[in-house]
Short mmCIF file of C-alpha atoms in Angstrom, two decimals:
data_model
loop_
_atom_site.label_atom_id
_atom_site.label_comp_id
_atom_site.label_asym_id
_atom_site.label_seq_id
_atom_site.Cartn_x
_atom_site.Cartn_y
_atom_site.Cartn_z
CA LEU A 6 21.11 61.21 -60.99
CA LEU A 7 23.34 58.15 -61.44
CA ALA A 8 23.52 58.78 -65.18
CA LEU A 9 24.40 62.45 -64.68
CA ALA A 10 27.10 61.63 -62.12
CA ALA A 11 28.64 58.85 -64.24
CA SER A 12 28.63 61.12 -67.28
CA ALA A 13 30.20 63.99 -65.30
CA VAL A 14 33.27 61.98 -64.24
CA GLY A 15 34.00 61.10 -67.87
CA GLU A 16 36.73 58.52 -68.46
CA ARG A 17 37.70 58.05 -64.80
CA THR A 18 37.04 54.31 -65.00
CA ARG A 19 37.45 53.34 -61.35
CA LEU A 20 35.46 56.29 -60.05
CA ARG A 21 32.75 55.59 -62.61
CA ALA A 22 32.55 51.97 -61.45
CA VAL A 23 32.16 53.09 -57.82
CA LEU A 24 29.41 55.52 -58.80
CA LEU A 25 27.56 52.89 -60.83
CA ALA A 26 27.64 50.39 -57.96
CA THR A 27 26.56 53.02 -55.42
CA GLY A 28 23.84 54.52 -57.59
CA VAL A 29 22.29 51.19 -58.51
CA PHE A 30 22.16 50.21 -54.84
CA GLY A 31 20.50 53.55 -54.06
CA ALA A 32 17.89 52.82 -56.73
CA ALA A 33 17.42 49.34 -55.26
CA LEU A 34 16.87 50.86 -51.81
CA PHE A 35 14.27 53.20 -53.26
CA TYR A 36 12.25 50.15 -54.33
CA GLY A 37 12.37 49.10 -50.67
CA ASP A 38 11.06 52.56 -49.82
CA ALA A 39 8.29 52.13 -52.42
CA VAL A 40 7.24 48.91 -50.64
CA LEU A 41 7.40 50.23 -47.09
CA THR A 42 5.82 53.67 -47.59
CA PRO A 43 2.37 52.36 -48.62
CA ALA A 44 2.55 49.65 -45.96
CA ILE A 45 3.42 51.89 -43.00
CA SER A 46 1.27 54.84 -44.16
CA VAL A 47 -1.99 52.96 -44.61
CA LEU A 48 -1.44 50.65 -41.64
CA SER A 49 -0.76 53.59 -39.28
CA ALA A 50 -3.92 55.35 -40.50
CA VAL A 51 -6.18 52.34 -40.02
CA GLU A 52 -4.70 51.72 -36.55
CA GLY A 53 -6.59 54.81 -35.43
CA LEU A 54 -9.66 52.59 -35.14
CA GLU A 55 -8.08 51.01 -32.05
CA ILE A 56 -8.26 54.35 -30.26
CA GLY A 57 -12.06 54.22 -30.42
CA THR A 58 -12.41 50.58 -29.34
CA ALA A 59 -10.10 47.57 -29.03
CA ALA A 60 -12.75 45.51 -30.85
CA PHE A 61 -11.31 46.71 -34.16
CA LYS A 62 -7.82 45.30 -33.48
CA PRO A 63 -8.27 41.92 -35.27
CA TYR A 64 -9.46 43.73 -38.40
CA ILE A 65 -6.64 46.29 -38.73
CA VAL A 66 -4.35 44.23 -40.98
CA PRO A 67 -7.15 42.92 -43.27
CA LEU A 68 -8.59 46.43 -43.65
CA ALA A 69 -5.17 47.93 -44.45
CA THR A 70 -4.50 45.18 -46.98
CA GLY A 71 -7.87 45.78 -48.65
CA VAL A 72 -7.19 49.53 -48.95
CA LEU A 73 -3.79 48.83 -50.53
CA VAL A 74 -5.25 46.36 -53.02
CA GLY A 75 -7.74 49.01 -54.08
CA LEU A 76 -4.94 51.56 -54.48
CA PHE A 77 -2.92 49.33 -56.78
CA LEU A 78 -5.99 48.33 -58.79
CA ILE A 79 -6.66 51.93 -59.85
CA GLN A 80 -3.06 52.61 -60.92
CA LYS A 81 -3.82 51.63 -64.50
CA ARG A 82 -6.15 54.62 -64.74
CA GLY A 83 -3.10 56.88 -64.58
CA THR A 84 -1.66 59.47 -62.21
CA GLY A 85 -3.92 62.15 -63.70
CA PHE A 86 -7.00 60.17 -62.69
CA VAL A 87 -5.59 59.50 -59.23
CA GLY A 88 -4.74 63.19 -58.82
CA LEU A 89 -8.22 64.24 -59.89
CA LEU A 90 -9.74 61.75 -57.45
CA PHE A 91 -7.50 62.50 -54.48
CA GLY A 92 -6.60 66.18 -55.02
CA PRO A 93 -9.57 67.61 -53.06
CA VAL A 94 -9.15 64.93 -50.37
CA CYS A 95 -5.48 65.84 -50.05
CA ALA A 96 -6.29 69.54 -49.60
CA LEU A 97 -8.89 68.67 -46.93
CA TRP A 98 -6.38 66.38 -45.20
CA PHE A 99 -3.74 69.09 -44.81
CA ALA A 100 -6.35 71.64 -43.79
CA ALA A 101 -7.45 69.25 -41.01
CA LEU A 102 -3.82 68.80 -39.90
CA ALA A 103 -3.34 72.55 -39.70
CA ALA A 104 -6.64 73.07 -37.84
CA SER A 105 -5.75 70.41 -35.27
CA GLY A 106 -2.35 71.97 -34.73
CA ILE A 107 -3.71 75.50 -34.30
CA TRP A 108 -6.39 74.26 -31.87
CA ASN A 109 -3.83 72.58 -29.59
CA ILE A 110 -1.31 75.43 -29.88
CA LEU A 111 -3.95 77.93 -28.74
CA LYS A 112 -4.69 75.75 -25.69
CA THR A 113 -0.98 75.39 -24.80
CA PRO A 114 0.89 78.28 -26.43
CA GLU A 115 4.09 77.64 -24.50
CA ILE A 116 4.93 75.03 -27.18
CA LEU A 117 6.02 77.97 -29.35
CA ALA A 118 9.16 78.16 -27.20
CA ALA A 119 10.30 75.13 -29.24
CA LEU A 120 11.11 77.56 -32.05
CA ASN A 121 14.26 78.28 -30.08
CA PRO A 122 16.90 75.76 -31.33
CA LEU A 123 18.61 75.84 -27.91
CA HIS A 124 15.97 73.36 -26.71
CA ALA A 125 17.16 70.81 -29.29
CA TRP A 126 20.77 71.44 -28.31
CA THR A 127 19.96 71.01 -24.62
CA PHE A 128 18.13 67.75 -25.31
CA THR A 129 20.98 66.21 -27.31
CA THR A 130 23.69 67.25 -24.86
CA ALA A 131 21.74 66.24 -21.76
CA HIS A 132 20.73 62.75 -22.91
CA GLY A 133 23.94 61.65 -24.63
CA PHE A 134 23.63 58.36 -26.53
CA GLY A 135 19.90 58.27 -25.78
CA SER A 136 19.34 61.33 -27.96
CA PHE A 137 21.19 59.55 -30.78
CA LEU A 138 18.80 56.60 -30.54
CA VAL A 139 15.83 58.98 -30.62
CA LEU A 140 16.96 60.12 -34.07
CA GLY A 141 15.95 56.68 -35.36
CA SER A 142 12.33 57.71 -34.77
CA VAL A 143 12.68 61.45 -35.43
CA LEU A 144 13.78 60.73 -39.03
CA LEU A 145 10.21 59.61 -39.79
CA ALA A 146 9.25 63.30 -39.67
CA VAL A 147 11.48 64.10 -42.67
CA THR A 148 10.71 61.10 -44.84
CA GLY A 149 8.99 61.88 -48.09
CA ALA A 150 11.73 64.16 -49.43
CA GLU A 151 13.12 61.26 -51.45
CA ALA A 152 9.69 60.70 -53.01
CA LEU A 153 9.42 64.39 -53.93
CA TYR A 154 12.69 64.06 -55.83
CA ALA A 155 11.57 60.96 -57.71
CA ASP A 156 8.19 62.49 -58.55
CA MET A 157 9.74 65.42 -60.41
CA GLY A 158 9.69 63.03 -63.37
CA HIS A 159 5.91 62.82 -63.02
CA PHE A 160 4.84 66.34 -62.12
CA GLY A 161 7.75 68.73 -62.62
CA LYS A 162 9.50 70.86 -59.99
CA ARG A 163 7.14 73.86 -60.20
CA ALA A 164 4.06 71.88 -59.12
CA ILE A 165 5.95 70.21 -56.28
CA ARG A 166 7.44 73.48 -55.00
CA LEU A 167 4.05 75.21 -55.07
CA ALA A 168 2.28 72.39 -53.23
CA TRP A 169 5.06 72.05 -50.66
CA PHE A 170 5.59 75.66 -49.67
CA ALA A 171 1.98 76.84 -49.99
CA LEU A 172 0.19 73.96 -48.25
CA VAL A 173 2.11 70.91 -47.10
CA ALA A 174 5.01 72.37 -45.09
CA PRO A 175 2.88 74.90 -43.12
CA ALA A 176 0.23 72.26 -42.32
CA LEU A 177 2.79 69.69 -41.15
CA THR A 178 4.65 72.23 -39.02
CA LEU A 179 1.48 73.37 -37.30
CA ASN A 180 0.40 69.76 -36.69
CA TYR A 181 3.73 68.71 -35.16
CA PHE A 182 3.66 71.75 -32.88
CA GLY A 183 0.08 70.88 -31.97
CA GLN A 184 1.07 67.34 -30.98
CA GLY A 185 3.85 68.78 -28.83
CA ALA A 186 1.35 71.12 -27.17
CA LEU A 187 -0.95 68.16 -26.47
CA LEU A 188 1.86 66.20 -24.80
CA ILE A 189 2.75 69.18 -22.60
CA ALA A 190 -0.88 69.39 -21.45
CA ASN A 191 -1.47 65.61 -21.27
CA PRO A 192 1.63 63.34 -21.23
CA LYS A 193 -0.63 60.25 -21.30
CA ALA A 194 -1.53 61.15 -24.89
CA LEU A 195 1.83 59.61 -25.86
CA GLU A 196 -0.17 56.47 -26.71
CA ASN A 197 -1.19 58.08 -30.01
CA PRO A 198 -0.64 61.86 -30.05
CA PHE A 199 -1.83 62.26 -33.62
CA TYR A 200 -5.38 60.95 -33.21
CA LEU A 201 -5.73 62.15 -29.60
CA ALA A 202 -5.00 65.70 -30.78
CA PHE A 203 -8.49 65.75 -32.32
CA PRO A 204 -11.81 66.00 -30.42
CA GLU A 205 -13.49 62.66 -29.70
CA TRP A 206 -16.27 63.30 -32.21
CA ALA A 207 -13.68 63.72 -34.98
CA LEU A 208 -11.88 60.39 -34.41
CA TYR A 209 -13.63 58.18 -36.96
CA PRO A 210 -13.94 60.89 -39.65
CA MET A 211 -10.19 61.51 -39.22
CA VAL A 212 -9.44 57.78 -39.54
CA ALA A 213 -11.26 57.82 -42.88
CA LEU A 214 -9.54 61.04 -43.96
CA ALA A 215 -6.14 59.81 -42.75
CA THR A 216 -6.57 56.59 -44.72
CA ALA A 217 -7.33 58.58 -47.86
CA GLY A 218 -4.42 60.93 -47.11
CA THR A 219 -1.94 58.11 -46.62
CA VAL A 220 -3.13 56.50 -49.84
CA ILE A 221 -2.03 59.72 -51.55
CA ALA A 222 1.31 59.57 -49.74
CA SER A 223 1.67 56.01 -50.98
CA GLN A 224 0.96 57.17 -54.52
CA ALA A 225 4.09 59.31 -54.43
CA THR A 226 6.49 56.39 -54.07
CA ILE A 227 4.47 54.16 -56.44
CA SER A 228 4.71 56.83 -59.15
CA GLY A 229 8.41 57.21 -58.35
CA ALA A 230 8.92 53.47 -58.76
CA TYR A 231 7.42 53.64 -62.26
CA SER A 232 9.69 56.56 -63.19
CA ILE A 233 12.85 54.97 -61.85
CA THR A 234 12.04 51.66 -63.58
CA GLN A 235 11.58 53.38 -66.94
CA GLN A 236 14.94 55.11 -66.56
CA ALA A 237 16.65 51.88 -65.45
CA ILE A 238 15.34 50.09 -68.56
CA LYS A 239 16.75 52.75 -70.86
CA LEU A 240 20.07 52.81 -69.04
CA GLY A 241 20.38 49.04 -69.48
CA TYR A 242 19.81 47.86 -65.90
CA LEU A 243 16.45 46.14 -66.43
CA PRO A 244 14.86 44.31 -69.36
CA ARG A 245 12.16 45.93 -71.48
CA MET A 246 8.74 46.04 -69.83
CA SER A 247 5.34 47.07 -71.07
CA ILE A 248 5.02 50.81 -70.33
CA HIS A 249 1.64 52.50 -70.67
CA HIS A 250 1.66 56.28 -71.10
CA THR A 251 -1.40 57.49 -69.21
CA SER A 252 -1.36 61.15 -70.24
CA SER A 253 -1.39 62.83 -73.65
CA LYS A 254 0.03 66.02 -72.10
CA ALA A 255 2.67 64.89 -69.59
CA ILE A 256 5.24 62.44 -70.94
CA GLY A 257 6.41 61.37 -67.47
CA GLN A 258 3.04 59.97 -66.38
CA ILE A 259 3.30 56.23 -66.96
CA TYR A 260 2.01 52.90 -65.66
CA ILE A 261 4.08 49.70 -65.64
CA PRO A 262 1.90 46.62 -64.93
CA VAL A 263 4.75 44.31 -63.88
CA VAL A 264 6.08 46.81 -61.34
CA ASN A 265 2.56 47.48 -60.07
CA TRP A 266 1.75 43.85 -59.27
CA VAL A 267 5.19 43.02 -57.86
CA LEU A 268 4.93 46.06 -55.57
CA LEU A 269 1.46 45.02 -54.45
CA ALA A 270 2.66 41.53 -53.55
CA ALA A 271 5.65 42.92 -51.61
CA VAL A 272 3.54 45.56 -49.81
CA ALA A 273 0.91 42.99 -48.78
CA LEU A 274 3.70 40.71 -47.54
CA ALA A 275 5.16 43.56 -45.46
CA VAL A 276 1.78 44.47 -43.91
CA VAL A 277 0.93 40.89 -42.99
CA GLY A 278 4.48 40.00 -41.94
CA PHE A 279 5.14 43.00 -39.67
CA GLY A 280 1.55 43.47 -38.52
CA SER A 281 1.90 46.98 -37.05
CA SER A 282 3.21 50.39 -38.07
CA SER A 283 5.62 50.52 -35.10
CA ARG A 284 7.38 47.38 -36.35
CA LEU A 285 7.43 48.69 -39.90
CA ALA A 286 8.97 51.95 -38.67
CA SER A 287 12.13 50.06 -37.74
CA ALA A 288 12.48 48.85 -41.32
CA TYR A 289 11.39 52.11 -42.92
CA GLY A 290 14.17 54.36 -41.64
CA VAL A 291 16.99 52.27 -43.09
CA ALA A 292 15.53 52.33 -46.62
CA VAL A 293 14.74 56.06 -46.63
CA MET A 294 17.98 57.32 -45.11
CA GLY A 295 20.08 54.96 -47.25
CA THR A 296 18.43 56.44 -50.34
CA MET A 297 18.94 60.01 -49.11
CA LEU A 298 22.62 59.45 -48.28
CA ILE A 299 23.39 57.98 -51.71
CA THR A 300 21.44 60.80 -53.39
CA THR A 301 23.62 63.39 -51.63
CA PHE A 302 26.80 61.43 -52.45
CA LEU A 303 25.99 61.35 -56.17
CA THR A 304 25.01 65.03 -56.15
CA PHE A 305 28.59 66.00 -55.27
CA PHE A 306 29.95 64.49 -58.48
CA VAL A 307 27.28 66.18 -60.59
CA ILE A 308 27.82 69.69 -59.21
CA TYR A 309 31.63 69.43 -59.04
CA PHE A 310 32.60 67.47 -62.17
CA GLY A 311 29.52 68.28 -64.27
CA TRP A 312 28.50 71.81 -63.29
CA ARG A 313 32.05 72.95 -62.37
CA TYR A 314 31.20 74.64 -59.08
CA PRO A 315 34.19 75.40 -56.78
CA LEU A 316 35.39 72.42 -54.76
CA TRP A 317 35.00 74.21 -51.41
CA LEU A 318 31.37 75.05 -52.17
CA CYS A 319 30.55 71.48 -53.31
CA LEU A 320 32.14 69.99 -50.18
CA LEU A 321 30.37 72.49 -47.92
CA VAL A 322 26.90 71.92 -49.37
CA THR A 323 26.97 68.16 -49.86
CA GLY A 324 29.06 67.63 -46.71
CA PHE A 325 26.41 69.38 -44.61
CA PHE A 326 23.62 67.15 -45.91
CA MET A 327 25.76 64.01 -45.84
CA LEU A 328 26.51 64.63 -42.18
CA MET A 329 22.79 64.82 -41.41
CA ASP A 330 21.94 61.83 -43.62
CA ALA A 331 24.76 59.70 -42.19
CA THR A 332 23.74 60.56 -38.62
CA PHE A 333 20.13 59.61 -39.25
CA LEU A 334 21.17 56.41 -41.05
CA ALA A 335 23.48 55.41 -38.18
CA ALA A 336 20.62 55.97 -35.74
CA ALA A 337 18.35 53.79 -37.87
CA LEU A 338 20.88 50.98 -38.29
CA HIS A 339 20.59 49.89 -34.66
CA LYS A 340 17.13 48.62 -35.64
CA VAL A 341 18.43 46.27 -38.33
CA LEU A 342 17.53 43.17 -36.33
CA GLU A 343 14.09 44.60 -35.50
CA GLY A 344 13.08 44.96 -39.15
CA GLY A 345 15.76 47.02 -40.85
CA TRP A 346 16.97 43.82 -42.51
CA PHE A 347 13.87 43.79 -44.73
CA PRO A 348 14.70 46.77 -47.02
CA LEU A 349 18.37 45.81 -47.00
CA LEU A 350 17.51 42.28 -48.17
CA LEU A 351 15.04 43.64 -50.73
CA GLY A 352 17.62 46.15 -51.95
CA ALA A 353 20.31 43.48 -52.23
CA LEU A 354 18.04 41.24 -54.32
CA ILE A 355 17.10 44.08 -56.69
CA TYR A 356 20.74 45.20 -56.87
CA CYS A 357 21.87 41.71 -57.91
CA THR A 358 19.01 41.49 -60.42
CA MET A 359 19.92 44.80 -62.05
CA PHE A 360 23.62 44.00 -62.34
CA THR A 361 22.85 40.48 -63.55
CA TRP A 362 20.86 41.95 -66.43
CA ARG A 363 23.44 44.61 -67.26
CA GLN A 364 26.41 42.23 -67.22
CA GLY A 365 24.56 39.43 -68.98
CA ARG A 366 23.22 41.71 -71.69
CA GLY A 367 26.64 43.27 -72.22
CA ALA A 368 28.31 39.88 -72.60
CA LEU A 369 25.53 38.66 -74.89
CA LEU A 370 25.81 41.69 -77.18
CA GLU A 371 29.56 41.23 -77.32
CA ARG A 372 29.12 37.63 -78.36
CA LEU A 373 26.58 38.56 -81.02
CA ARG A 374 29.00 41.21 -82.29
CA ASP A 375 31.80 38.63 -82.52
CA ALA A 376 29.54 36.27 -84.46
CA SER A 377 28.14 38.93 -86.78
CA VAL A 378 29.11 39.65 -90.40
CA PRO A 379 30.52 43.14 -91.19
CA LEU A 380 27.80 45.18 -92.89
CA ARG A 381 29.59 46.90 -95.80
CA PRO A 382 31.42 43.82 -97.17
CA PHE A 383 28.22 41.82 -96.89
CA LEU A 384 26.22 44.39 -98.89
CA ASP A 385 28.94 44.54 -101.56
CA SER A 386 28.90 40.77 -102.00
CA LEU A 387 25.10 40.58 -101.84
CA PHE A 388 24.47 43.12 -104.59
CA LYS A 389 27.07 41.67 -106.97
CA SER A 390 24.44 39.05 -107.72
CA PRO A 391 21.37 40.31 -105.85
CA PRO A 392 18.29 38.20 -105.11
CA HIS A 393 14.90 39.31 -106.34
CA LEU A 394 14.17 42.98 -105.49
CA VAL A 395 10.72 43.84 -104.13
CA PRO A 396 9.30 47.37 -103.94
CA GLY A 397 9.20 49.28 -100.66
CA THR A 398 11.44 50.11 -97.73
CA ALA A 399 12.74 47.63 -95.17
CA VAL A 400 13.88 48.92 -91.78
CA PHE A 401 16.16 46.55 -89.87
CA LEU A 402 16.72 47.24 -86.18
CA ASN A 403 20.41 46.72 -85.57
CA ALA A 404 22.20 46.51 -82.20
CA ALA A 405 25.59 47.42 -83.71
CA GLN A 406 26.02 49.87 -86.57
CA ASP A 407 28.84 47.98 -88.30
CA ALA A 408 27.23 44.53 -88.10
CA THR A 409 24.78 42.88 -90.45
CA PRO A 410 21.42 42.36 -88.71
CA PHE A 411 20.52 38.72 -88.14
CA ALA A 412 17.03 39.60 -89.33
CA LEU A 413 18.43 40.45 -92.79
CA LEU A 414 20.41 37.21 -92.98
CA HIS A 415 17.35 35.15 -92.03
CA SER A 416 15.11 37.12 -94.37
CA ILE A 417 17.37 36.37 -97.37
CA LYS A 418 17.70 32.74 -96.27
CA HIS A 419 13.94 32.15 -96.04
CA TYR A 420 12.49 34.52 -98.66
CA ASN A 421 15.44 35.03 -101.04
CA VAL A 422 14.31 38.63 -101.66
CA VAL A 423 15.63 42.09 -100.79
CA HIS A 424 13.69 45.34 -100.66
CA GLU A 425 14.55 48.13 -103.09
CA ARG A 426 15.57 50.35 -100.17
CA ASN A 427 17.04 49.10 -96.89
CA VAL A 428 17.53 51.10 -93.71
CA PHE A 429 19.72 49.82 -90.87
CA LEU A 430 18.50 51.52 -87.71
CA THR A 431 20.46 51.58 -84.45
CA LEU A 432 18.88 52.99 -81.28
CA GLN A 433 21.24 54.35 -78.64
CA PHE A 434 20.35 55.51 -75.13
CA LEU A 435 22.75 58.07 -73.68
CA ASP A 436 23.58 58.87 -70.06
CA VAL A 437 21.69 62.17 -70.26
CA PRO A 438 18.02 62.93 -69.54
CA TRP A 439 17.12 64.47 -72.91
CA VAL A 440 18.45 64.51 -76.46
CA SER A 441 17.08 67.37 -78.58
CA PHE A 442 15.51 66.81 -81.99
CA ASP A 443 18.47 68.59 -83.61
CA GLU A 444 20.84 65.93 -82.25
CA ARG A 445 18.42 63.00 -82.37
CA VAL A 446 19.18 61.46 -85.80
CA GLN A 447 22.35 60.81 -87.79
CA CYS A 448 21.94 59.47 -91.34
CA GLU A 449 24.59 57.96 -93.61
CA LYS A 450 23.93 56.87 -97.19
CA LEU A 451 25.58 53.59 -98.20
CA GLU A 452 25.83 51.97 -101.62
CA HIS A 453 23.01 50.00 -103.27
CA ASN A 454 20.24 52.33 -102.00
CA CYS A 455 20.98 51.40 -98.38
CA TRP A 456 21.07 53.76 -95.42
CA ARG A 457 22.54 53.59 -91.95
CA VAL A 458 20.65 55.59 -89.30
CA LEU A 459 21.66 56.22 -85.69
CA VAL A 460 18.94 57.49 -83.34
CA ARG A 461 19.95 58.83 -79.94
CA TYR A 462 17.66 59.13 -76.93
CA GLY A 463 18.08 60.34 -73.37
CA PHE A 464 16.70 58.18 -70.58
CA MET A 465 13.74 60.55 -70.20
CA ASN A 466 12.89 60.59 -73.93
CA ARG A 467 10.12 58.33 -75.17
CA PRO A 468 11.44 56.05 -77.96
CA ASP A 469 9.44 56.44 -81.17
CA VAL A 470 10.91 54.83 -84.30
CA GLY A 471 8.30 56.33 -86.62
CA ALA A 472 8.91 59.87 -85.40
CA ALA A 473 12.68 59.34 -85.65
CA LEU A 474 12.46 58.19 -89.27
CA GLU A 475 10.47 61.30 -90.16
CA LEU A 476 13.47 63.36 -88.99
CA CYS A 477 15.61 61.76 -91.72
CA GLY A 478 13.98 63.83 -94.50
CA PRO A 479 16.53 66.70 -94.51
CA ALA A 480 19.33 64.15 -95.06
CA GLY A 481 17.58 62.83 -98.20
CA LEU A 482 15.90 59.78 -96.67
CA GLU A 483 12.17 60.24 -97.16
CA ILE A 484 10.18 57.48 -95.41
CA ASP A 485 6.51 57.04 -94.65
CA PRO A 486 6.75 55.15 -91.32
CA LEU A 487 3.33 53.58 -91.88
CA GLN A 488 4.36 52.11 -95.25
CA ALA A 489 7.76 50.69 -94.31
CA SER A 490 8.31 47.07 -93.21
CA TYR A 491 10.17 46.59 -89.93
CA PHE A 492 12.35 43.51 -89.41
CA LEU A 493 13.38 42.59 -85.87
CA SER A 494 15.53 39.82 -84.47
CA ARG A 495 14.17 38.09 -81.40
CA GLU A 496 16.82 36.12 -79.55
CA LYS A 497 15.89 32.83 -77.96
CA ILE A 498 18.56 32.09 -75.38
CA ILE A 499 19.33 28.47 -74.54
CA LEU A 500 21.38 27.70 -71.45
CA THR A 501 23.78 24.80 -72.14
CA ALA A 502 26.10 22.86 -69.86
CA ASN A 503 29.17 24.55 -71.33
CA SER A 504 28.46 28.26 -71.02
CA ASN A 505 30.18 30.84 -73.16
CA SER A 506 33.46 31.60 -71.41
CA LYS A 507 32.90 35.37 -71.38
CA ILE A 508 29.48 35.10 -69.75
CA LYS A 509 30.63 32.27 -67.51
CA GLY A 510 33.46 34.47 -66.24
CA GLN A 511 31.04 37.27 -65.32
CA LEU A 512 27.99 35.38 -64.04
CA SER A 513 27.58 32.39 -61.80
CA ARG A 514 25.35 29.54 -62.96
CA LEU A 515 22.45 30.85 -60.86
CA ARG A 516 22.81 34.37 -62.28
CA GLN A 517 22.97 32.92 -65.80
CA MET A 518 19.63 31.20 -65.17
CA ILE A 519 18.16 34.46 -63.82
CA PHE A 520 19.43 36.36 -66.87
CA VAL A 521 17.93 33.83 -69.29
CA ALA A 522 14.57 33.97 -67.46
CA MET A 523 14.60 37.79 -67.62
CA ALA A 524 15.53 37.76 -71.31
CA ARG A 525 12.72 35.33 -72.18
CA ASN A 526 10.16 37.46 -70.36
CA ALA A 527 11.35 40.83 -71.64
CA GLY A 528 8.68 43.05 -73.16
CA SER A 529 8.08 43.43 -76.85
CA ALA A 530 10.49 45.68 -78.76
CA THR A 531 7.56 46.63 -81.00
CA ASP A 532 5.66 48.21 -78.11
CA PHE A 533 8.70 49.66 -76.36
CA PHE A 534 10.00 51.45 -79.48
CA ASN A 535 6.50 52.45 -80.62
CA ILE A 536 6.72 50.63 -83.96
CA PRO A 537 3.49 50.11 -85.98
CA ALA A 538 2.54 46.56 -84.94
CA ASN A 539 0.94 45.66 -88.29
CA ARG A 540 4.20 46.46 -90.13
CA VAL A 541 6.54 44.26 -88.06
CA VAL A 542 8.19 40.97 -89.03
CA GLU A 543 10.04 39.17 -86.21
CA LEU A 544 12.66 36.55 -87.06
CA GLY A 545 14.00 34.35 -84.30
CA THR A 546 17.65 33.80 -83.52
CA ARG A 547 18.70 30.86 -81.36
CA ILE A 548 21.64 31.65 -79.08
CA GLN A 549 23.33 29.09 -76.88
CA LEU A 550 25.05 30.14 -73.66
#
């Protein structure tokens, strides 16, 4: 959404900068949501054991932590496996919610009067500021919408719409009405209206089913965190990470080990640190409503500048949702000291990390560009008295099209040979979700049997160098990707006392150290770009900052 909004505003530099800052912070808040959703969901489910007997109370946090560890351990099996495992459980869970709601509604049918919105109006006008504070808890009933949006990258909108309207929304509505009916009949049930809405014999089975159901709810934000991380990498806000594609049919189903284990550590910390779902609820609302508000804000720029809808319509639609989102967020903010600081702190740390990488990488590439040798003059001088030519095709990954790859310079220096055919390949990620195959590759033939190739990807496309080279055939460049040799430069960044002025001007000393640590631990370009590992030669480049 950030990429679409930034692309829609075009060359409006200041507006684009505001959108980038806002969108990245929204993404950072979503990571806070991805930490808190599993924590509060599983912890609230396991707390049902306390309803049966207080003897379970000391074991609530350890049990919840154990369930969460198990959830994160199976992530490497893929979303398809998780869906196959939990799909029937999920259907049973929502059926139980609906049955409980219907049972309590039949016993106290006067709850159906709540369908009249005048009751909500009367409540808000009669209780004044108190009704505003209540919104801080009411918003928990609408959370999950932000995860549905993120999970479109995993499952597609059709599957989500079908599941929501056919099963989830009716079951939730019936259950909430059922809880209201229970409270009318027995106000003392306020202690835990969800579990007390079931018969006594169903308590422990429902605890087990609720735990399984909340594990599924947790899966939604975990999957969303993988998707948003993959997009952030391609948009240049995070370093390369190892990404495992877990489905041969759905390209969006991925698993990122680093994100998985960092999330697990943060979730376990939240469960142990807060200790109860009621305390976590104070932190949860700030993260969710902050994400929703920024999502609505960015949507305006997409539909107005990008899709060219009338201004009045864009303001009406987004203004309506922004008013609701802002009201809910304001109601949640009064709980900042009670726990709302946690997602804000987490979001701020991730925000700084993402901008540190983007700014540091931009300054580094600019420095490399300044120190590079122009490609065409270099090739002309090289082939006036060429070194020994060896058969085959060499593919050099090149950050800048007009620059000579450092890998080529080092290759000539160490081996004193040049391949008969040389391809200089530049990979470019655009601020759009998809780039079609027709627009994917641009080939240019240079002198001396050399080629310059530009490959464009959207942030939802999966990079595949071999597949891209096969698209060069119509332009006259016939390559067997499995027979070519791939030369990559791997930068080793050394932090010196006198930093490069350009980087020093953008990053503090601490952020420079963070950037260097991120660069050293970045994932392999070979894996990320899907290059045949047994055809790769990496040549190191030492860069001092």
